[in-house]
PDB file of C-alpha atoms in Angstrom:
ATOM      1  CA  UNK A   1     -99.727   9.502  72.443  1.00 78.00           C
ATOM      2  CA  UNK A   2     -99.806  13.087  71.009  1.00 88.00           C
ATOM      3  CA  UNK A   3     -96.491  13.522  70.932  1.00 87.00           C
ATOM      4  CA  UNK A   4     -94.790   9.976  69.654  1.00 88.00           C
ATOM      5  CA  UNK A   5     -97.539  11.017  66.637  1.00 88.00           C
ATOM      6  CA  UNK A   6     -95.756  14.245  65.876  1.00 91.00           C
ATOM      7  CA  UNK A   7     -92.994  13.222  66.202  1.00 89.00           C
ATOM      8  CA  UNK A   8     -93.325  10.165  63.687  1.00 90.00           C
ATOM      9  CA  UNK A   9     -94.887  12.599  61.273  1.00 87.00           C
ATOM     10  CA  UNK A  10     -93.099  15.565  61.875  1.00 90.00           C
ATOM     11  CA  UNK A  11     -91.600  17.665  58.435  1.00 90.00           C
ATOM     12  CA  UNK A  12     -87.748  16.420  57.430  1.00 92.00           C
ATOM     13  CA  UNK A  13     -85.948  18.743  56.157  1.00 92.00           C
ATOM     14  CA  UNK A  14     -81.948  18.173  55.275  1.00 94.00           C
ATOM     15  CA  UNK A  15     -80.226  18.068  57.972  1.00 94.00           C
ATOM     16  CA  UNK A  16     -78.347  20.773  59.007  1.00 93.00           C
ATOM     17  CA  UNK A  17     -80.064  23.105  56.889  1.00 95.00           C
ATOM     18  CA  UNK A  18     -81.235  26.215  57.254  1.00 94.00           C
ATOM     19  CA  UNK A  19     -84.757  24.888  57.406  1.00 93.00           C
ATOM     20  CA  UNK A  20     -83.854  22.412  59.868  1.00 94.00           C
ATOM     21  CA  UNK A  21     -82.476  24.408  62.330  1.00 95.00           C
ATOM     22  CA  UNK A  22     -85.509  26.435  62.193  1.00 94.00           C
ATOM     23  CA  UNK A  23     -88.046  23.304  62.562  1.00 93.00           C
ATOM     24  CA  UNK A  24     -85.733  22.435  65.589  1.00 95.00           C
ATOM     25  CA  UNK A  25     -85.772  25.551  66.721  1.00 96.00           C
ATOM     26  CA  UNK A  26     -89.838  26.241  66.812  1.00 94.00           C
ATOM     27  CA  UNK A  27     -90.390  22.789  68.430  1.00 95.00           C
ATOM     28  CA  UNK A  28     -87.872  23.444  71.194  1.00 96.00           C
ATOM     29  CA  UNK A  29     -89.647  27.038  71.506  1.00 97.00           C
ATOM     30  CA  UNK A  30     -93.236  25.658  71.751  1.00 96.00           C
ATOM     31  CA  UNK A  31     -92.506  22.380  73.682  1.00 96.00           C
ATOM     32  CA  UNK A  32     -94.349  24.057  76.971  1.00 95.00           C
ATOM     33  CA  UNK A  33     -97.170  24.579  75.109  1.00 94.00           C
ATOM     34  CA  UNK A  34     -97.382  20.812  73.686  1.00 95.00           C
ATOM     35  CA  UNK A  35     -96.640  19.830  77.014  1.00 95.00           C
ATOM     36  CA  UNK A  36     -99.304  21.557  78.046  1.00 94.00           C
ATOM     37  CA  UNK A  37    -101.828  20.399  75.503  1.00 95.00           C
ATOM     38  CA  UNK A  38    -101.127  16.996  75.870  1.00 95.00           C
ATOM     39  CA  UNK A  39    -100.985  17.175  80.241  1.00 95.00           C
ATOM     40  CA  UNK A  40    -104.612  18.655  79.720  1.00 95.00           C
ATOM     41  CA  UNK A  41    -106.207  16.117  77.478  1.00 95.00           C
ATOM     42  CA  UNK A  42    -104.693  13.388  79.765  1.00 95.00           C
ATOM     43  CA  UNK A  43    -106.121  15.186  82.891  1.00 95.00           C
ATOM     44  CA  UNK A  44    -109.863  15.181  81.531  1.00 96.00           C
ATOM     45  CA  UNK A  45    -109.808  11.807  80.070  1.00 96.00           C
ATOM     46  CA  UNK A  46    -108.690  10.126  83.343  1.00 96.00           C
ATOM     47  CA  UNK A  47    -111.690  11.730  84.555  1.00 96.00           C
ATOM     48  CA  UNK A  48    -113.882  10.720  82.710  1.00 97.00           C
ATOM     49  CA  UNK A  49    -114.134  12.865  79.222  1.00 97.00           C
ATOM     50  CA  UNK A  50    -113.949  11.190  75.863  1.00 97.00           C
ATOM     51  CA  UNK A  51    -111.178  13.481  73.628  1.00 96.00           C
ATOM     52  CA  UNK A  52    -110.228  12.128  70.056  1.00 95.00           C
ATOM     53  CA  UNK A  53    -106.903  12.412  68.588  1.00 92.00           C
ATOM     54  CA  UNK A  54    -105.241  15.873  68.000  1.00 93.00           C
ATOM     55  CA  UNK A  55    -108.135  17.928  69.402  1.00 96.00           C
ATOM     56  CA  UNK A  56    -106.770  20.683  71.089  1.00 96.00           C
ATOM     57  CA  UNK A  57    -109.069  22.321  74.462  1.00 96.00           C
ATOM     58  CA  UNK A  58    -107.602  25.670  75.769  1.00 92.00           C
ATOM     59  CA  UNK A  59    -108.526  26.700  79.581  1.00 90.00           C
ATOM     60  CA  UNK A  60    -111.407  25.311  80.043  1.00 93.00           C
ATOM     61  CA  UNK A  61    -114.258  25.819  82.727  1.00 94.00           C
ATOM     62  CA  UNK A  62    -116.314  23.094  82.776  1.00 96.00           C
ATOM     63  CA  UNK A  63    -118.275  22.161  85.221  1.00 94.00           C
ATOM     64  CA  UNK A  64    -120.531  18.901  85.858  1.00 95.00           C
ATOM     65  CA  UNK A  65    -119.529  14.928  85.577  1.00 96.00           C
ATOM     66  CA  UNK A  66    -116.794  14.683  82.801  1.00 97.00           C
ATOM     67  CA  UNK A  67    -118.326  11.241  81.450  1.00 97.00           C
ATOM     68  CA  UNK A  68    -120.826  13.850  79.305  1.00 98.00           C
ATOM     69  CA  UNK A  69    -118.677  15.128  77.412  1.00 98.00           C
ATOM     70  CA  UNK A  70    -117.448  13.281  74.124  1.00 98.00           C
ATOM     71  CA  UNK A  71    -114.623  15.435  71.777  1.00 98.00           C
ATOM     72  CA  UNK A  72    -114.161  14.178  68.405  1.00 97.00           C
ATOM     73  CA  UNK A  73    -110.717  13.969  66.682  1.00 95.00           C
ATOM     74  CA  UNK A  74    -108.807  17.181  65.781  1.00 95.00           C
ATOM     75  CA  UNK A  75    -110.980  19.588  67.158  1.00 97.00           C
ATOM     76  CA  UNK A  76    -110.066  23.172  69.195  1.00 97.00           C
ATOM     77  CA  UNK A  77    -111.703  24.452  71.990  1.00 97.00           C
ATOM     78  CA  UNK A  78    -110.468  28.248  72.959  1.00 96.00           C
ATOM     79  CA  UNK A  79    -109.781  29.777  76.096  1.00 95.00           C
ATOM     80  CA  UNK A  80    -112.193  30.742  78.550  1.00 96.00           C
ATOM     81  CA  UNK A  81    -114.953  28.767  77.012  1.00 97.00           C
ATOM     82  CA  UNK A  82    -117.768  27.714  80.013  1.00 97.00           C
ATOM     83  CA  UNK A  83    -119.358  23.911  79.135  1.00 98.00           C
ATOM     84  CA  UNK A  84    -122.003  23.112  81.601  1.00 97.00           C
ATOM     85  CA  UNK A  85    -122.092  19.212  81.494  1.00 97.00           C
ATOM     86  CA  UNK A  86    -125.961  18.850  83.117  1.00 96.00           C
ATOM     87  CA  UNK A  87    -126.255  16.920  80.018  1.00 97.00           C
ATOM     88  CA  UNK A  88    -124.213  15.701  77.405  1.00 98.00           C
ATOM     89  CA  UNK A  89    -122.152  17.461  75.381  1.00 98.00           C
ATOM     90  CA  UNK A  90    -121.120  15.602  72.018  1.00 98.00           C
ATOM     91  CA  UNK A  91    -118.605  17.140  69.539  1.00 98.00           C
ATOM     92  CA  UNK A  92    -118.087  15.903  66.378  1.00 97.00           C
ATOM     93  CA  UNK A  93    -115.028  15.981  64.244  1.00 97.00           C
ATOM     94  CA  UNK A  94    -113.447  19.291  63.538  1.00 96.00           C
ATOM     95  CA  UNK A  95    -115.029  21.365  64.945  1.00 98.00           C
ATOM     96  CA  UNK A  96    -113.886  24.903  66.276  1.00 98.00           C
ATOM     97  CA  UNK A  97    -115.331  26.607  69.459  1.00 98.00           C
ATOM     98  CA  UNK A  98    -113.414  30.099  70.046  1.00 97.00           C
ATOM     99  CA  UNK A  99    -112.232  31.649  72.950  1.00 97.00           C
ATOM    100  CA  UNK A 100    -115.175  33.041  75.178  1.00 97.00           C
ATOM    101  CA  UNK A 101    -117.885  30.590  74.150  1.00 98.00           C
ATOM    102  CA  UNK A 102    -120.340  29.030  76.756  1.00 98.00           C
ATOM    103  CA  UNK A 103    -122.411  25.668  75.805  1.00 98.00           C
ATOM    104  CA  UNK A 104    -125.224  25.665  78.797  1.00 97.00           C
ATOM    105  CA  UNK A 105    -127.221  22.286  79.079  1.00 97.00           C
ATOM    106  CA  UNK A 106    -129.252  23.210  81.980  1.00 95.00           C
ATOM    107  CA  UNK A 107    -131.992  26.268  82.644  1.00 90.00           C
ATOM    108  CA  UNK A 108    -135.003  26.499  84.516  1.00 89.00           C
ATOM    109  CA  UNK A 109    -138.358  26.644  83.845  1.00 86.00           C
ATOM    110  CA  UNK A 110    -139.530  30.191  83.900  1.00 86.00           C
ATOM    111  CA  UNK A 111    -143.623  28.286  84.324  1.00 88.00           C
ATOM    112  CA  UNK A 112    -142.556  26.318  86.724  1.00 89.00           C
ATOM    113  CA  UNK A 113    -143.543  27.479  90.570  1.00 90.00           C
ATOM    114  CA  UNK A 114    -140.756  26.033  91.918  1.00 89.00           C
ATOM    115  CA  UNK A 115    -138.269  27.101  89.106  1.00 87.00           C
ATOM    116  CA  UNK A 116    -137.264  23.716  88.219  1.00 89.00           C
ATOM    117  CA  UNK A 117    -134.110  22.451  86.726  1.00 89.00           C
ATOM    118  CA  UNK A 118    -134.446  21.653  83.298  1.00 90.00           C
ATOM    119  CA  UNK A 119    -131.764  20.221  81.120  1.00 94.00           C
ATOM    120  CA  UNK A 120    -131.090  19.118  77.727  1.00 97.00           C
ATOM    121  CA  UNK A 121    -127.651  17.707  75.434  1.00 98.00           C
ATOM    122  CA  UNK A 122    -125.710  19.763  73.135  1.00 98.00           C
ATOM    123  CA  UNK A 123    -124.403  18.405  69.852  1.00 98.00           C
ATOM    124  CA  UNK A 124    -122.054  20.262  67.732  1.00 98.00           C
ATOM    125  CA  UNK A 125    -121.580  18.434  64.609  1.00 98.00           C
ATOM    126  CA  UNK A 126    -118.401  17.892  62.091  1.00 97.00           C
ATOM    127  CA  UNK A 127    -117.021  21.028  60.859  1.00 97.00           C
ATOM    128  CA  UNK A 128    -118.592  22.862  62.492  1.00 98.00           C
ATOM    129  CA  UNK A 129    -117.572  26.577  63.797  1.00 98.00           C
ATOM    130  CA  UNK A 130    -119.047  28.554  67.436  1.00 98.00           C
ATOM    131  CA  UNK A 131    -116.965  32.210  67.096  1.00 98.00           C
ATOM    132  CA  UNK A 132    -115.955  33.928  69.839  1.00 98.00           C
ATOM    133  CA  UNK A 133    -118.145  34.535  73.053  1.00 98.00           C
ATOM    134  CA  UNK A 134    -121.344  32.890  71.568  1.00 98.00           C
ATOM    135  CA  UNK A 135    -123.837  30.932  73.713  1.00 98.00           C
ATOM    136  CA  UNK A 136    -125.308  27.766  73.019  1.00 98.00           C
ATOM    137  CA  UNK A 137    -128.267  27.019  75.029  1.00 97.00           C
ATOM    138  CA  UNK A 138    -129.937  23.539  75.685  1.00 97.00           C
ATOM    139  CA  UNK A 139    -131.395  20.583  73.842  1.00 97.00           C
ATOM    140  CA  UNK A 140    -129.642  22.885  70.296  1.00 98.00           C
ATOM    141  CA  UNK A 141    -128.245  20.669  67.700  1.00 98.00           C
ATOM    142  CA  UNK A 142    -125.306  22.745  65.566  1.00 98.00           C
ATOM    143  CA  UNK A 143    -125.277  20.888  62.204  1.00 97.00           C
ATOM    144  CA  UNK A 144    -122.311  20.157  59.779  1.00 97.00           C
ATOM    145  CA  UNK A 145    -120.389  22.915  58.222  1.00 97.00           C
ATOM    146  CA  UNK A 146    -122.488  25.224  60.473  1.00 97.00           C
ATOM    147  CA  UNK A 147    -121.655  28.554  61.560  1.00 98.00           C
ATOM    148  CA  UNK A 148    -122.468  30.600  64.617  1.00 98.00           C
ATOM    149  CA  UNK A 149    -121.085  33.907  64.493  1.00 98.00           C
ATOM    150  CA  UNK A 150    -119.736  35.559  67.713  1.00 98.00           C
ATOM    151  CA  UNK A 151    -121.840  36.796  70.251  1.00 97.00           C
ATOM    152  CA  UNK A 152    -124.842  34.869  69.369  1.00 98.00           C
ATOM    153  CA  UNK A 153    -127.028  33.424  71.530  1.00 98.00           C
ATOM    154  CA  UNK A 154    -128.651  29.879  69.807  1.00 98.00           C
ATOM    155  CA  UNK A 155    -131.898  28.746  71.449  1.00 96.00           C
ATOM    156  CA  UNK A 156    -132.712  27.050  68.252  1.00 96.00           C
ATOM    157  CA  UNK A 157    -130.926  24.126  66.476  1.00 97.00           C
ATOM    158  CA  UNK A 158    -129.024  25.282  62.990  1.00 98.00           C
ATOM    159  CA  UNK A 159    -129.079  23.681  59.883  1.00 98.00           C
ATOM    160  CA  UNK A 160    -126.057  21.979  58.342  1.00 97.00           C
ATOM    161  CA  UNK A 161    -123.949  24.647  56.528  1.00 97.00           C
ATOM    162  CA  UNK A 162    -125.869  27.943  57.795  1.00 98.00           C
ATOM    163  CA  UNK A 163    -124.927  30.687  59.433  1.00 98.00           C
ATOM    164  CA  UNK A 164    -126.416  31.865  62.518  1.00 98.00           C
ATOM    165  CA  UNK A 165    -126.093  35.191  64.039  1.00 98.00           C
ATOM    166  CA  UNK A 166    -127.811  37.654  66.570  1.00 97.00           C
ATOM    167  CA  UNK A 167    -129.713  37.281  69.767  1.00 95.00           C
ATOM    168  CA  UNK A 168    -131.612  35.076  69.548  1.00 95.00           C
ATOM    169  CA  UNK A 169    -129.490  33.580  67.002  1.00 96.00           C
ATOM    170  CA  UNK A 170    -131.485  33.518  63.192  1.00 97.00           C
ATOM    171  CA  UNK A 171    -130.041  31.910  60.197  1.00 97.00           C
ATOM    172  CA  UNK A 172    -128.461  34.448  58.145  1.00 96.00           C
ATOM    173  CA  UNK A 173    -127.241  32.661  54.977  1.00 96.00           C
ATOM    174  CA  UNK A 174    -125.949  28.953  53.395  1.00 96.00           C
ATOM    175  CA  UNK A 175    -122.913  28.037  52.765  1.00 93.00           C
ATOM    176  CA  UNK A 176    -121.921  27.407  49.440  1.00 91.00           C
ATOM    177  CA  UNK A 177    -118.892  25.336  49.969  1.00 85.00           C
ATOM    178  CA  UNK A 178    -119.987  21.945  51.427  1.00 84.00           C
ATOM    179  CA  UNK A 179    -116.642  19.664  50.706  1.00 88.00           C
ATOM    180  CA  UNK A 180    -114.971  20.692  53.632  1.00 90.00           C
ATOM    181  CA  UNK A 181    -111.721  18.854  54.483  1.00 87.00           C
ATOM    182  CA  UNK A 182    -109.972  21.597  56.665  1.00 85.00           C
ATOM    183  CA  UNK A 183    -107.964  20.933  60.148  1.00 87.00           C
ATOM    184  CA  UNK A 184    -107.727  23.888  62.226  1.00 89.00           C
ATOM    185  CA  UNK A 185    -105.627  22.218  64.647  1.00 92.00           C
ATOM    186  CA  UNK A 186    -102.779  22.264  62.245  1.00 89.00           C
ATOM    187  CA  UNK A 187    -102.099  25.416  61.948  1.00 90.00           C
ATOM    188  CA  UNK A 188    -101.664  26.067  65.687  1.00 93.00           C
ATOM    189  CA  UNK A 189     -98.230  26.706  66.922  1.00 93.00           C
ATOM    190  CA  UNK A 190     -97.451  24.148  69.135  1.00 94.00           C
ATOM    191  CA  UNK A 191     -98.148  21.143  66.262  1.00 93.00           C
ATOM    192  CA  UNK A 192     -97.571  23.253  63.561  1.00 93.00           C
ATOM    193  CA  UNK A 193     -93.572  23.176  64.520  1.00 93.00           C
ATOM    194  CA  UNK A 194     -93.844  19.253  64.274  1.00 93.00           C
ATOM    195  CA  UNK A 195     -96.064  18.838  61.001  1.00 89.00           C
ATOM    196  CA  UNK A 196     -95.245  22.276  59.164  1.00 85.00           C
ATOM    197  CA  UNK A 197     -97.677  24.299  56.872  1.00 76.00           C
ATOM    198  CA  UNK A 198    -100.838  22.681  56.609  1.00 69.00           C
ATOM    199  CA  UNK A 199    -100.349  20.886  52.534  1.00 58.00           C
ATOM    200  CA  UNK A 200    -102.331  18.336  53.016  1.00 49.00           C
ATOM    201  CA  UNK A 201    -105.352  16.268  55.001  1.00 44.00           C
ATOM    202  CA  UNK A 202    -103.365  14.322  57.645  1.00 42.00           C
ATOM    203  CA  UNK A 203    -104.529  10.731  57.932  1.00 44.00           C
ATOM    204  CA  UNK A 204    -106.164  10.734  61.640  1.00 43.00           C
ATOM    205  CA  UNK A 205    -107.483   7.402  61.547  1.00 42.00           C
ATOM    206  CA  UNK A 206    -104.130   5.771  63.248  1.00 42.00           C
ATOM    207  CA  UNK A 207    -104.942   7.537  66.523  1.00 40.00           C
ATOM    208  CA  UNK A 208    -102.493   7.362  69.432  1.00 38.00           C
TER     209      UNK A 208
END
């Protein structure tokens, strides 16, 4: 469990030191908030969603049979992101989706007489990062290290480590950093009270 981790690992300062009076202090502060984290995970994986450890999904609006969607370990999802589970929806490891986002795996088919449902999966891959209020439409493939820059609409799969922006969504640039060891989850408040300033890659193998 989320919290038996964090608490095994948590920083140790001296005790009764300034320091750990203020560690105390923060975790007491943000325990709602862990609370919350950890009530919310359990909710979606009893119905059916896959969530690895230490990811982190804000308020949520997803819609569709929770079996399709698979979240690595330590990943964030934002608030008011809309997933669409028509079809699966696979994240990887890492990976950041910002507050306003919407992954769609179902359309119609603008040829089709009867406007038929069409649908296709999603995959987000490790490291990867969806900014705020972009739109990720079906059967698109976000690659490692990727970038899609807020507001853009992706009809097309990206390339590991390139940025994407506009709509439609048209690679921009490459990344030139590809050893990417980075875990965004850290650094929010709530975990961040337990485990202190990011210093180091946690080992997230040992999951709960």
């Amino acid at each position: 469990m989320m919290f038996f981790y964090l608490l095994k690992h948590r920083s140790k300062p001296k005790i009764f030191s300034f320091k750990w009076f203020k560690a105390w202090a923060k975790r007491i502060f943000h325990i709602r908030n862990l609370l919350r984290i950890i009530v919310k995970n359990s909710r979606l994986t009893n119905k059916g969603a896959e969530i690895g450890f230490l990811s982190v999904v804000g308020t949520t609006d997803i819609h569709g049979n929770l079996s399709k969607l698979k979240i690595g370990k330590e990943c964030f999802i934002g608030s008011n992101v809309h997933i669409a589970l028509h079809d699966n929806v696979t994240l990887g490891n890492n990976v950041v989706i910002n507050d306003g986002c919407k992954l769609l795996t179902g359309s119609h088919d603008i040829n089709c007489p009867n406007w038929s449902h069409v649908k296709a999966p999603i995959t987000i891959e490790d490291y990867a990062w969806i900014a705020t209020s972009a739109i990720i439409l079906p059967g698109v493939t976000i690659g490692r290290g990727a970038v899609v820059a807020a507001g853009a609409v992706v009809s097309k799969s990206i390339p590991p480590y390139h940025v994407a922006a506009g709509n439609p969504a048209r690679l921009v640039k490459e990344r030139e950093l590809k050893q990417l060891s980075h875990v965004t989850v850290h650094w929010l408040a709530p975990i961040e009270a337990w485990t202190g300033i990011p210093q180091r890659h946690f080992e997230s193998n040992k999951a709960l």
